[in-house]
């Protein structure tokens, strides 16, 4: 019963007695203590029923039957008037009044407490949000958070605390919290880890949501050693979502076992942890060519395929191109010696005395900024193009530097210069010009293969285009033009040209063409033919046989697929007749079909599969670059979970920067309830 507010109901029907009289609602105005029961057709006293003092004599207004003599209700010597004058009623009315005063007072106190509490919570939320934003800033910028000494009075307490202190100078709320209790500042390493985990999980949740909506996906994985000599496994998911290809980083994991079974368990455990249905939806695997990953019978790819039968292994195409160049150099001895000499020249020019002379000579001979010779990369052969280009453009300056030092008679340095000068002959210059051209073309392909938006069909087209270019290079006109650039650098005769063509240029070009055919022969397999048939630029676009075979591999409904192919051709023809531009790739075909995906379900699914199949493992390589920026020499003691969370926030910085911080506060407050700082706002506080 609500003893705070006593309300009267005027809408009920009052029953007439045998005297044809009934309860009158107007009596409520004169007697606010009055209450009426329609079922009993009787009146009662609200005050006496609820606030009578102990041992108060019973009254008809508190009895079960109640008062119903309506004729006497308003008599001076009976009914309501007499009851109002009774001592018991007067005491009850006083008690009721005091009760209402107390309730009103308590309500004011509750409102004040509620307002003060919510104000405190708002301050707490603002402070925690600021702490999280500082951690987010340092994470996305790959800045170390913690300092060597974080105690009060230390000169440098680390980027995280120093940035917070700077903000505190301009924000009274942050300043108040920073000067508060030590155990309620929320700046400890434990709290940092919890906030970073919450932020990283929000990014992961967004990625997982997109993958689940896309349905099909591929996994790309690679491992590397960090500065602590721990093997870190990088995991990336590739999928089609919202009209674009996505390669999203999921996390780093320490790989304690480097055998195929151990690595396979790591990958599967992560997919299961994030609730991804890999048995039917995992359509591709992208790794490098290491035997532990690509082994036909017991490698990681083969083991995963036993559980996920659709998970086709794709050898990283960027690695394939790299192997083409490596095998070419090994097959042509002159080329192998050329790159060894190129590295020796870089080392010699990099010496302090020689390097200064190198800069001075360039300033005399050329306008603009001096160029540096490039160190050769052992793993990225296409990048050696820059080394060849810079040396070719600055070869006269190199020869002058070596000649000047050789005539100085300065001991070992002069001897080395004479030796290098002797070896920079016509053969070296010929190889330099050749590899500048060939590696330049290969670098364009290498850079394109590393693009996340590239699909396999386009990759195979680019490889074919490179092979066509190299075939053109075997023509006499190209060799003549290339030889002219060599003649402009060194004096030579016609016999040198024939020797160059026969012993250097043709063997290198033929070896590259042979290796390209061998390494990229997968174009003949059924999956690749099916993917090509989904490429609008292909001559076999929407060819039924190739698409049907791809559909069989991925268990499509052949009858539905046949109807969809027929309707798609007709739809594309009508669109082209109306002036729509031709589609240029599988992604554009998927975008075209997506508004009608319920109608073209099977064909749209095959497009998503073709897009999801990995082209290269470059996304993992890029994550290793982030790993080096995060786990530096000064941060080698970083825990694996923190490293993984920082990796997600750094690599997926675009997603991290767009996080809803109010949502973060709610998640943080929900997941971490035992806190010294209240973060949950209540609409009302209740006191017992």
XYZ file of C-alpha atoms in Angstrom:
688
model
C 0.000 0.000 0.000
C 1.329 3.423 -0.858
C 1.186 5.371 2.410
C 2.744 8.425 0.820
C -0.034 9.374 -1.555
C -3.752 8.641 -0.890
C -5.828 9.076 -4.062
C -9.597 9.052 -4.554
C -11.314 7.381 -7.484
C -14.351 9.218 -8.831
C -15.195 6.974 -11.750
C -16.756 4.042 -9.918
C -20.545 3.570 -9.578
C -21.916 3.974 -6.035
C -24.450 1.304 -4.992
C -27.798 2.520 -3.646
C -29.145 1.149 -0.328
C -32.760 0.286 0.433
C -33.261 3.936 1.393
C -32.202 4.907 -2.143
C -29.104 6.719 -0.845
C -25.500 6.149 -1.954
C -21.924 7.323 -1.384
C -21.304 10.827 -2.735
C -17.932 11.547 -4.372
C -18.173 15.192 -3.285
C -17.483 14.011 0.291
C -13.837 13.409 -0.719
C -13.252 17.164 -0.947
C -14.432 17.786 2.624
C -12.842 14.667 4.129
C -9.506 13.799 2.449
C -9.045 10.849 4.820
C -12.091 9.151 3.314
C -11.859 6.037 1.123
C -14.655 4.012 -0.452
C -14.945 0.279 -1.301
C -17.239 -0.425 -4.208
C -17.416 -4.155 -3.455
C -18.441 -3.539 0.187
C -20.401 -0.357 -0.580
C -18.793 1.079 2.534
C -16.585 3.993 3.550
C -13.364 3.722 5.582
C -10.781 6.016 7.163
C -7.427 5.786 5.445
C -5.573 7.506 8.304
C -7.034 5.299 11.040
C -6.477 2.088 9.126
C -2.774 2.777 8.587
C -1.617 5.211 11.274
C -3.688 4.471 14.401
C -1.701 4.434 17.631
C -1.477 1.199 19.618
C -4.485 0.451 21.876
C -6.717 2.900 19.968
C -10.423 1.863 20.357
C -11.920 0.199 17.301
C -14.132 2.256 14.998
C -16.675 1.425 12.327
C -14.371 3.233 9.881
C -11.630 0.651 10.531
C -13.873 -2.421 10.755
C -14.310 -4.964 7.993
C -17.903 -3.901 7.296
C -17.102 -0.160 7.252
C -19.545 2.736 7.396
C -22.587 2.643 5.064
C -25.318 4.697 6.798
C -25.280 7.333 4.071
C -28.252 9.199 5.543
C -26.221 9.959 8.712
C -22.955 10.535 6.881
C -23.031 14.328 7.132
C -24.901 14.628 10.476
C -23.223 16.778 13.107
C -23.829 14.193 15.803
C -22.938 11.149 13.731
C -21.117 9.813 10.671
C -18.039 11.615 9.356
C -18.214 14.650 11.701
C -18.197 12.568 14.869
C -15.362 10.364 13.609
C -13.202 13.384 12.758
C -13.517 14.669 16.340
C -12.468 11.366 17.923
C -9.063 11.277 19.679
C -8.009 8.175 17.779
C -8.659 9.837 14.409
C -6.894 13.074 15.429
C -3.791 11.103 16.474
C -3.897 9.050 13.285
C -4.147 12.173 11.118
C -1.180 13.707 12.930
C 0.864 10.534 12.429
C -0.089 10.456 8.765
C 0.987 14.073 8.307
C 4.348 13.421 9.968
C 4.840 10.414 7.763
C 4.223 12.493 4.633
C 6.704 15.117 5.820
C 9.338 12.439 6.424
C 8.760 10.927 3.006
C 9.109 14.312 1.331
C 12.306 14.980 3.276
C 13.718 11.545 2.396
C 12.820 12.100 -1.256
C 14.765 15.357 -1.304
C 17.742 13.622 0.281
C 17.512 10.794 -2.252
C 17.364 13.239 -5.148
C 20.386 15.096 -3.802
C 22.299 11.861 -3.277
C 21.291 10.642 -6.720
C 22.463 13.878 -8.343
C 25.761 13.835 -6.455
C 26.348 10.165 -7.306
C 25.656 10.648 -11.011
C 27.893 13.719 -11.111
C 30.664 11.634 -9.588
C 30.055 8.862 -12.116
C 30.184 11.354 -15.003
C 33.553 12.582 -13.739
C 34.783 8.994 -13.427
C 33.614 8.142 -16.938
C 35.291 11.234 -18.367
C 38.530 10.359 -16.588
C 38.553 6.699 -17.664
C 37.709 7.772 -21.201
C 40.714 10.125 -21.147
C 42.965 7.331 -19.854
C 41.717 5.027 -22.626
C 42.177 7.703 -25.296
C 45.790 8.268 -24.232
C 46.437 4.520 -24.428
C 44.712 4.438 -27.811
C 46.839 7.324 -29.083
C 50.109 5.745 -27.969
C 49.033 2.373 -29.393
C 48.071 3.620 -32.849
C 51.266 5.700 -33.018
C 53.461 2.797 -31.792
C 54.681 4.868 -28.848
C 55.875 3.143 -25.682
C 53.477 3.721 -22.777
C 55.482 2.879 -19.685
C 58.614 4.487 -18.285
C 61.609 3.012 -16.501
C 60.581 4.721 -13.251
C 56.969 5.809 -12.810
C 57.189 6.982 -9.202
C 56.225 10.509 -8.151
C 59.085 12.929 -8.736
C 60.800 10.881 -11.452
C 62.148 12.982 -14.319
C 60.555 10.827 -17.018
C 57.620 8.651 -15.988
C 56.900 7.344 -19.485
C 54.760 8.654 -22.342
C 51.449 7.486 -20.871
C 51.776 9.245 -17.508
C 53.502 12.292 -18.979
C 50.678 12.818 -21.500
C 48.087 12.398 -18.724
C 49.939 14.972 -16.609
C 49.930 17.378 -19.542
C 46.160 16.892 -20.019
C 45.627 17.375 -16.270
C 47.001 20.915 -16.538
C 44.057 21.823 -18.771
C 41.339 19.516 -17.388
C 40.211 19.920 -13.738
C 38.554 16.481 -13.669
C 41.721 14.677 -14.790
C 43.802 16.804 -12.428
C 41.534 15.898 -9.502
C 41.837 12.175 -10.224
C 45.580 12.305 -10.784
C 45.995 13.923 -7.354
C 43.620 11.460 -5.695
C 44.289 8.148 -4.002
C 47.147 6.150 -5.501
C 45.020 3.011 -5.793
C 42.203 4.828 -7.633
C 44.171 6.531 -10.422
C 43.676 3.673 -12.893
C 47.162 4.125 -14.346
C 48.840 0.900 -13.219
C 50.193 -1.594 -15.741
C 47.422 -4.045 -14.808
C 44.690 -1.493 -15.559
C 46.490 -0.488 -18.761
C 46.427 -4.109 -19.917
C 42.716 -4.428 -19.119
C 41.860 -1.232 -21.007
C 44.013 -2.263 -23.976
C 42.358 -5.684 -24.001
C 38.888 -4.121 -23.978
C 39.771 -1.740 -26.832
C 41.442 -4.476 -28.896
C 38.491 -6.821 -28.378
C 36.138 -4.119 -29.650
C 38.210 -3.995 -32.854
C 38.281 -7.795 -33.070
C 34.517 -7.970 -32.515
C 33.989 -5.640 -35.476
C 36.234 -7.808 -37.669
C 34.541 -11.037 -36.572
C 31.106 -9.506 -37.205
C 32.131 -8.612 -40.765
C 33.589 -12.089 -41.368
C 30.413 -13.772 -40.133
C 28.259 -11.565 -42.349
C 30.496 -12.382 -45.305
C 30.246 -16.104 -44.434
C 33.351 -17.231 -46.354
C 36.923 -16.278 -45.500
C 40.569 -17.290 -45.838
C 43.292 -17.404 -43.244
C 46.776 -15.992 -43.871
C 49.540 -16.873 -41.423
C 53.290 -16.469 -41.069
C 55.759 -16.516 -38.207
C 58.826 -14.516 -37.238
C 61.176 -14.084 -34.287
C 60.816 -11.008 -32.093
C 63.721 -9.363 -30.273
C 63.201 -11.732 -27.337
C 63.835 -14.609 -29.770
C 60.229 -15.765 -29.383
C 58.453 -17.117 -32.444
C 55.387 -14.955 -33.060
C 52.622 -16.299 -35.310
C 50.699 -13.580 -37.155
C 47.092 -14.351 -38.103
C 45.177 -12.383 -40.766
C 41.678 -12.991 -42.172
C 40.805 -12.179 -45.787
C 37.166 -11.734 -46.827
C 34.734 -9.706 -48.917
C 32.542 -7.202 -47.098
C 30.558 -4.146 -48.109
C 31.914 -3.945 -51.648
C 35.610 -4.325 -50.829
C 38.332 -6.868 -50.050
C 39.539 -6.859 -46.456
C 42.693 -8.343 -44.962
C 42.233 -7.805 -41.229
C 44.817 -8.586 -38.581
C 43.520 -10.699 -35.690
C 46.456 -11.163 -33.325
C 49.973 -12.346 -32.553
C 50.468 -15.658 -30.780
C 53.650 -17.094 -29.360
C 54.379 -20.319 -31.228
C 55.974 -22.637 -28.684
C 55.858 -25.549 -31.145
C 57.081 -24.962 -34.685
C 56.027 -28.305 -36.135
C 53.011 -28.544 -38.442
C 50.690 -29.950 -35.768
C 51.599 -27.212 -33.279
C 51.070 -24.385 -35.771
C 47.826 -25.923 -37.020
C 46.506 -26.147 -33.441
C 47.352 -22.474 -32.871
C 45.420 -21.375 -35.957
C 42.385 -23.584 -35.284
C 42.275 -22.597 -31.599
C 42.104 -18.921 -32.546
C 39.329 -19.469 -35.082
C 37.318 -21.424 -32.509
C 37.947 -18.818 -29.818
C 36.365 -16.122 -31.972
C 33.424 -18.317 -32.920
C 34.270 -18.670 -36.617
C 32.807 -21.668 -38.429
C 35.924 -22.823 -40.253
C 34.816 -26.342 -41.223
C 32.419 -25.105 -43.904
C 33.297 -21.404 -44.325
C 37.118 -21.475 -44.478
C 37.817 -21.483 -48.232
C 41.511 -20.643 -48.467
C 44.893 -20.696 -46.740
C 47.781 -18.402 -47.601
C 51.320 -19.194 -46.411
C 54.876 -18.947 -47.678
C 56.537 -21.951 -49.279
C 58.156 -23.363 -46.121
C 57.693 -27.138 -46.010
C 56.167 -27.037 -42.524
C 53.372 -24.845 -43.914
C 52.965 -26.163 -47.459
C 53.861 -29.853 -47.084
C 51.552 -31.868 -49.324
C 50.835 -34.642 -46.814
C 51.665 -33.365 -43.338
C 52.083 -29.587 -43.600
C 49.857 -27.072 -41.838
C 47.743 -26.578 -44.977
C 47.149 -30.320 -45.412
C 46.245 -30.819 -41.744
C 43.745 -27.947 -41.733
C 42.203 -29.245 -44.962
C 41.302 -32.513 -43.217
C 38.923 -30.501 -40.989
C 38.016 -27.762 -43.481
C 37.692 -29.539 -46.832
C 37.216 -26.309 -48.820
C 40.351 -24.602 -47.451
C 42.527 -24.472 -50.582
C 46.223 -23.730 -50.041
C 47.619 -20.841 -52.102
C 51.371 -20.321 -52.167
C 52.123 -16.632 -51.597
C 52.515 -15.172 -55.094
C 54.944 -12.512 -53.885
C 57.179 -15.297 -52.546
C 56.843 -17.136 -55.854
C 58.081 -14.076 -57.735
C 60.952 -13.734 -55.280
C 61.913 -17.381 -55.874
C 61.822 -16.776 -59.640
C 64.490 -14.087 -59.300
C 66.570 -16.101 -56.820
C 66.593 -19.176 -59.058
C 67.447 -17.029 -62.089
C 70.514 -15.579 -60.394
C 71.617 -19.033 -59.236
C 71.267 -20.399 -62.763
C 73.401 -17.645 -64.366
C 76.863 -17.502 -62.672
C 77.620 -14.044 -64.064
C 74.479 -12.705 -62.397
C 75.433 -14.238 -59.050
C 78.877 -12.602 -59.179
C 77.297 -9.298 -60.238
C 75.139 -9.004 -57.110
C 78.031 -10.033 -54.876
C 80.104 -7.202 -56.362
C 77.151 -4.806 -55.990
C 77.033 -5.543 -52.256
C 80.828 -5.128 -51.919
C 80.567 -1.737 -53.590
C 77.795 -0.661 -51.173
C 79.893 -1.692 -48.161
C 82.960 0.144 -49.455
C 81.094 3.390 -50.259
C 79.413 3.289 -46.827
C 82.730 3.668 -44.998
C 82.949 7.031 -43.218
C 85.856 8.527 -45.210
C 84.710 7.168 -48.579
C 81.081 8.125 -47.921
C 81.959 11.754 -47.271
C 83.973 11.847 -50.483
C 81.022 10.202 -52.270
C 78.685 12.989 -51.113
C 81.160 15.722 -52.092
C 81.662 14.303 -55.601
C 77.894 14.073 -56.174
C 77.438 17.715 -55.158
C 80.047 18.693 -57.750
C 78.648 16.543 -60.566
C 74.848 16.631 -60.049
C 72.126 19.021 -59.045
C 69.708 18.201 -56.266
C 70.135 15.944 -53.251
C 72.887 13.297 -53.293
C 71.726 9.706 -53.668
C 72.702 6.787 -51.492
C 73.629 3.353 -52.743
C 71.188 0.706 -51.511
C 71.940 -2.295 -49.355
C 70.777 -5.515 -51.001
C 67.817 -7.300 -49.437
C 68.220 -11.050 -48.988
C 64.476 -11.708 -49.082
C 62.975 -9.027 -51.346
C 64.779 -9.353 -54.643
C 62.474 -6.998 -56.482
C 63.693 -4.242 -54.147
C 67.184 -4.676 -55.620
C 65.887 -2.594 -58.493
C 66.570 0.543 -56.424
C 70.167 -0.559 -55.882
C 70.661 -1.053 -59.631
C 68.895 2.192 -60.532
C 70.853 4.391 -58.117
C 74.190 2.889 -59.130
C 73.401 3.194 -62.850
C 72.394 6.840 -62.467
C 75.474 7.655 -60.375
C 78.027 5.349 -62.012
C 80.277 8.212 -63.250
C 80.455 9.545 -59.679
C 81.294 6.076 -58.335
C 84.089 5.663 -60.879
C 85.508 9.070 -59.996
C 85.466 8.352 -56.250
C 87.208 5.008 -56.754
C 89.776 6.576 -59.093
C 90.557 9.410 -56.670
C 91.006 7.058 -53.717
C 93.019 4.584 -55.804
C 95.567 7.322 -56.588
C 95.854 8.464 -52.972
C 98.142 5.582 -52.035
C 96.422 5.396 -48.657
C 97.092 1.740 -47.961
C 94.281 -0.795 -47.808
C 91.602 1.724 -48.801
C 93.417 2.479 -52.074
C 94.036 -1.204 -52.768
C 90.318 -1.954 -52.363
C 89.437 0.943 -54.681
C 91.783 -0.387 -57.404
C 90.270 -3.848 -57.080
C 86.732 -2.535 -57.429
C 87.700 -0.341 -60.401
C 89.130 -3.348 -62.200
C 85.880 -5.291 -61.776
C 83.580 -2.469 -62.943
C 84.101 -3.540 -66.551
C 81.778 -3.803 -69.535
C 80.361 -7.093 -68.252
C 79.370 -5.477 -64.942
C 77.777 -2.476 -66.652
C 75.867 -4.776 -69.012
C 74.463 -6.747 -66.100
C 73.659 -3.510 -64.275
C 71.630 -2.179 -67.223
C 69.920 -5.534 -67.709
C 68.816 -5.987 -64.121
C 67.769 -2.369 -63.818
C 65.224 -3.013 -66.571
C 64.152 -6.532 -65.589
C 63.926 -5.867 -61.855
C 62.061 -2.634 -62.518
C 59.308 -4.589 -64.252
C 59.379 -7.272 -61.556
C 59.098 -4.650 -58.813
C 55.884 -3.279 -60.321
C 54.403 -6.779 -60.183
C 55.815 -7.400 -56.702
C 54.280 -4.206 -55.304
C 50.927 -4.988 -56.924
C 50.901 -8.554 -55.590
C 51.156 -7.167 -52.068
C 47.999 -5.079 -52.425
C 45.168 -6.337 -50.161
C 42.579 -5.463 -52.832
C 44.115 -7.727 -55.495
C 42.341 -10.981 -56.382
C 43.875 -14.137 -57.858
C 42.436 -13.577 -61.315
C 44.037 -10.151 -61.558
C 47.305 -11.530 -60.139
C 47.481 -14.173 -62.852
C 46.749 -11.531 -65.501
C 49.626 -9.419 -64.198
C 52.004 -12.393 -64.281
C 50.962 -13.092 -67.869
C 51.555 -9.443 -68.744
C 55.061 -9.629 -67.244
C 55.837 -12.738 -69.286
C 54.639 -10.979 -72.437
C 56.956 -8.057 -71.660
C 59.944 -10.359 -71.206
C 59.124 -12.091 -74.488
C 59.241 -8.688 -76.187
C 62.692 -8.082 -74.678
C 64.147 -10.894 -76.798
C 63.632 -8.786 -79.924
C 66.636 -7.135 -81.544
C 65.263 -3.613 -81.224
C 65.074 -3.847 -77.450
C 68.586 -5.280 -77.164
C 69.910 -2.484 -79.393
C 68.312 0.207 -77.219
C 69.609 -1.417 -74.052
C 73.108 -1.687 -75.521
C 73.019 2.001 -76.410
C 72.553 2.896 -72.731
C 75.566 0.711 -71.946
C 77.731 2.314 -74.646
C 76.937 5.753 -73.243
C 78.530 4.625 -69.987
C 81.563 2.580 -71.095
C 83.540 2.333 -74.311
C 82.957 -0.986 -76.096
C 82.853 -2.597 -79.545
C 80.390 -4.665 -81.599
C 81.915 -7.916 -80.388
C 81.028 -6.934 -76.860
C 77.405 -6.456 -77.960
C 77.170 -9.970 -79.428
C 78.766 -11.440 -76.345
C 76.347 -9.514 -74.122
C 73.343 -10.762 -76.072
C 74.540 -14.376 -76.169
C 76.081 -14.915 -72.736
C 74.218 -12.487 -70.503
C 70.927 -11.074 -71.724
C 69.239 -14.049 -73.399
C 70.210 -16.567 -70.678
C 68.799 -14.283 -67.982
C 65.542 -13.539 -69.827
C 65.021 -17.195 -70.809
C 65.639 -18.373 -67.255
C 63.158 -15.858 -65.836
C 60.509 -16.922 -68.370
C 61.046 -20.576 -67.540
C 60.813 -19.949 -63.804
C 57.662 -17.850 -64.227
C 56.032 -20.716 -66.129
C 57.079 -23.208 -63.467
C 56.196 -21.158 -60.403
C 52.893 -19.798 -61.711
C 51.683 -22.899 -63.569
C 48.712 -23.094 -61.161
C 46.773 -21.173 -63.792
C 45.971 -24.593 -65.304
C 44.203 -25.989 -62.248
C 40.420 -26.094 -62.056
C 40.061 -23.561 -59.250
C 42.155 -20.998 -61.082
C 40.228 -21.572 -64.307
C 36.985 -21.094 -62.394
C 38.255 -17.865 -60.883
C 39.310 -16.629 -64.307
C 35.785 -17.378 -65.530
C 34.475 -14.923 -62.922
C 36.813 -12.189 -64.161
C 34.940 -9.792 -66.509
C 38.216 -9.057 -68.331
C 38.799 -12.735 -69.115
C 37.999 -14.270 -72.503
C 36.222 -17.102 -70.664
C 34.024 -14.808 -68.552
C 30.986 -16.718 -67.181
C 31.948 -19.822 -69.161
C 29.654 -22.497 -67.774
C 32.092 -25.424 -67.688
C 34.723 -23.568 -65.671
C 32.203 -21.963 -63.300
C 30.378 -25.289 -62.806
C 33.621 -27.031 -61.867
C 34.413 -24.314 -59.352
C 30.876 -24.676 -58.033
C 31.330 -28.441 -57.631
C 34.472 -27.924 -55.579
C 32.623 -25.561 -53.240
C 29.358 -27.574 -53.312
C 27.128 -25.121 -55.159
C 23.710 -26.097 -56.488
C 24.444 -26.674 -60.190
C 20.852 -26.150 -61.338
C 20.524 -22.818 -59.532
C 23.979 -21.803 -60.748
C 23.000 -22.525 -64.364
C 19.925 -20.297 -64.129
C 21.912 -17.556 -62.393
C 24.630 -17.563 -65.073
C 22.003 -17.242 -67.793
C 20.213 -14.385 -66.022
C 23.487 -12.605 -65.206
C 24.551 -12.594 -68.856
C 21.218 -11.118 -69.902
C 21.305 -8.549 -67.102
C 24.841 -7.452 -68.009
C 23.895 -7.150 -71.670
C 20.964 -4.880 -70.842
C 23.132 -2.765 -68.546
C 25.779 -2.359 -71.243
C 23.136 -1.402 -73.796
C 21.919 1.289 -71.407
C 25.417 2.768 -71.249
C 26.809 1.192 -68.079
C 30.603 0.848 -68.069
C 32.027 -2.649 -68.377
C 33.006 -4.419 -65.167
C 36.767 -4.545 -64.602
C 37.215 -7.275 -61.986
C 35.662 -9.887 -59.728
C 35.111 -7.349 -56.960
C 33.061 -5.174 -59.313
C 31.064 -8.249 -60.354
C 30.358 -8.993 -56.679
C 29.287 -5.387 -56.090
C 27.017 -5.643 -59.140
C 25.396 -8.860 -57.837
C 25.181 -7.880 -54.159
C 21.861 -5.948 -54.355
C 20.354 -9.113 -55.892
C 22.270 -11.627 -53.744
C 19.108 -13.488 -52.760
C 18.365 -14.112 -56.432
C 21.986 -14.815 -57.484
C 22.921 -16.621 -54.275
C 25.231 -19.291 -55.754
C 27.072 -17.004 -58.170
C 27.481 -14.284 -55.547
C 28.882 -16.869 -53.118
C 31.429 -18.063 -55.710
C 32.475 -14.438 -56.272
C 33.019 -14.001 -52.541
C 35.087 -17.199 -52.474
C 37.210 -16.076 -55.438
C 37.825 -12.735 -53.735
C 38.578 -14.314 -50.353
C 41.268 -16.653 -51.719
C 44.628 -15.124 -50.697
C 47.055 -13.714 -53.243
C 50.036 -13.236 -50.943
C 51.016 -13.256 -47.281
C 52.130 -9.620 -47.457
C 49.602 -8.676 -44.753
C 51.547 -10.838 -42.293
C 54.802 -9.258 -43.462
C 53.311 -5.828 -42.769
C 52.314 -6.976 -39.290
C 55.954 -7.947 -38.667
C 56.943 -4.366 -39.456
C 54.479 -3.222 -36.780
C 55.872 -5.860 -34.412
C 59.340 -4.327 -34.714
C 57.928 -0.890 -33.889
C 56.003 -2.203 -30.867
C 58.438 -4.675 -29.307
C 61.638 -2.656 -29.509
C 64.934 -3.233 -27.690
C 63.557 -1.210 -24.768
C 60.315 -3.219 -24.596
C 61.481 -6.835 -24.874
C 59.859 -7.839 -21.553
C 56.371 -7.099 -22.903
C 53.837 -9.869 -22.202
C 52.351 -11.730 -25.171
C 48.746 -10.621 -24.516
C 49.754 -6.967 -24.346
C 51.797 -7.367 -27.541
C 48.832 -8.910 -29.350
C 46.416 -6.196 -28.188
C 48.831 -3.411 -29.112
C 49.334 -5.102 -32.479
C 45.595 -5.042 -33.198
C 45.277 -1.358 -32.247
C 48.367 -0.410 -34.274
C 47.741 -2.443 -37.429
C 43.979 -1.840 -37.423
C 44.452 1.832 -36.495
C 41.634 3.007 -38.778
C 39.137 0.868 -36.892
C 40.678 1.712 -33.515
C 40.415 5.464 -34.074
C 36.710 5.178 -34.896
C 35.766 3.236 -31.733
C 32.772 4.497 -29.747
C 34.333 5.467 -26.405
C 30.945 5.582 -24.656
C 30.462 1.963 -25.676
C 33.956 1.233 -24.345
C 33.010 2.701 -20.950
C 29.928 0.469 -20.768
C 31.915 -2.636 -21.696
C 34.719 -1.794 -19.293
C 32.258 -1.155 -16.449
C 30.377 -4.382 -17.187
C 33.422 -6.620 -17.552
C 35.310 -5.125 -14.610
C 32.737 -4.533 -11.875
C 34.939 -4.675 -8.775
C 36.213 -1.142 -9.112
C 37.151 1.735 -6.849
C 35.671 4.094 -9.435
C 31.927 3.805 -10.105
C 31.119 4.009 -13.820
C 27.443 3.010 -13.976
C 24.735 5.711 -13.861
C 21.484 4.928 -11.992
C 18.207 6.689 -12.738
C 17.207 6.545 -9.048
C 18.787 5.555 -5.748
C 16.583 3.819 -3.152
C 17.180 3.791 0.580
C 15.684 1.120 2.821
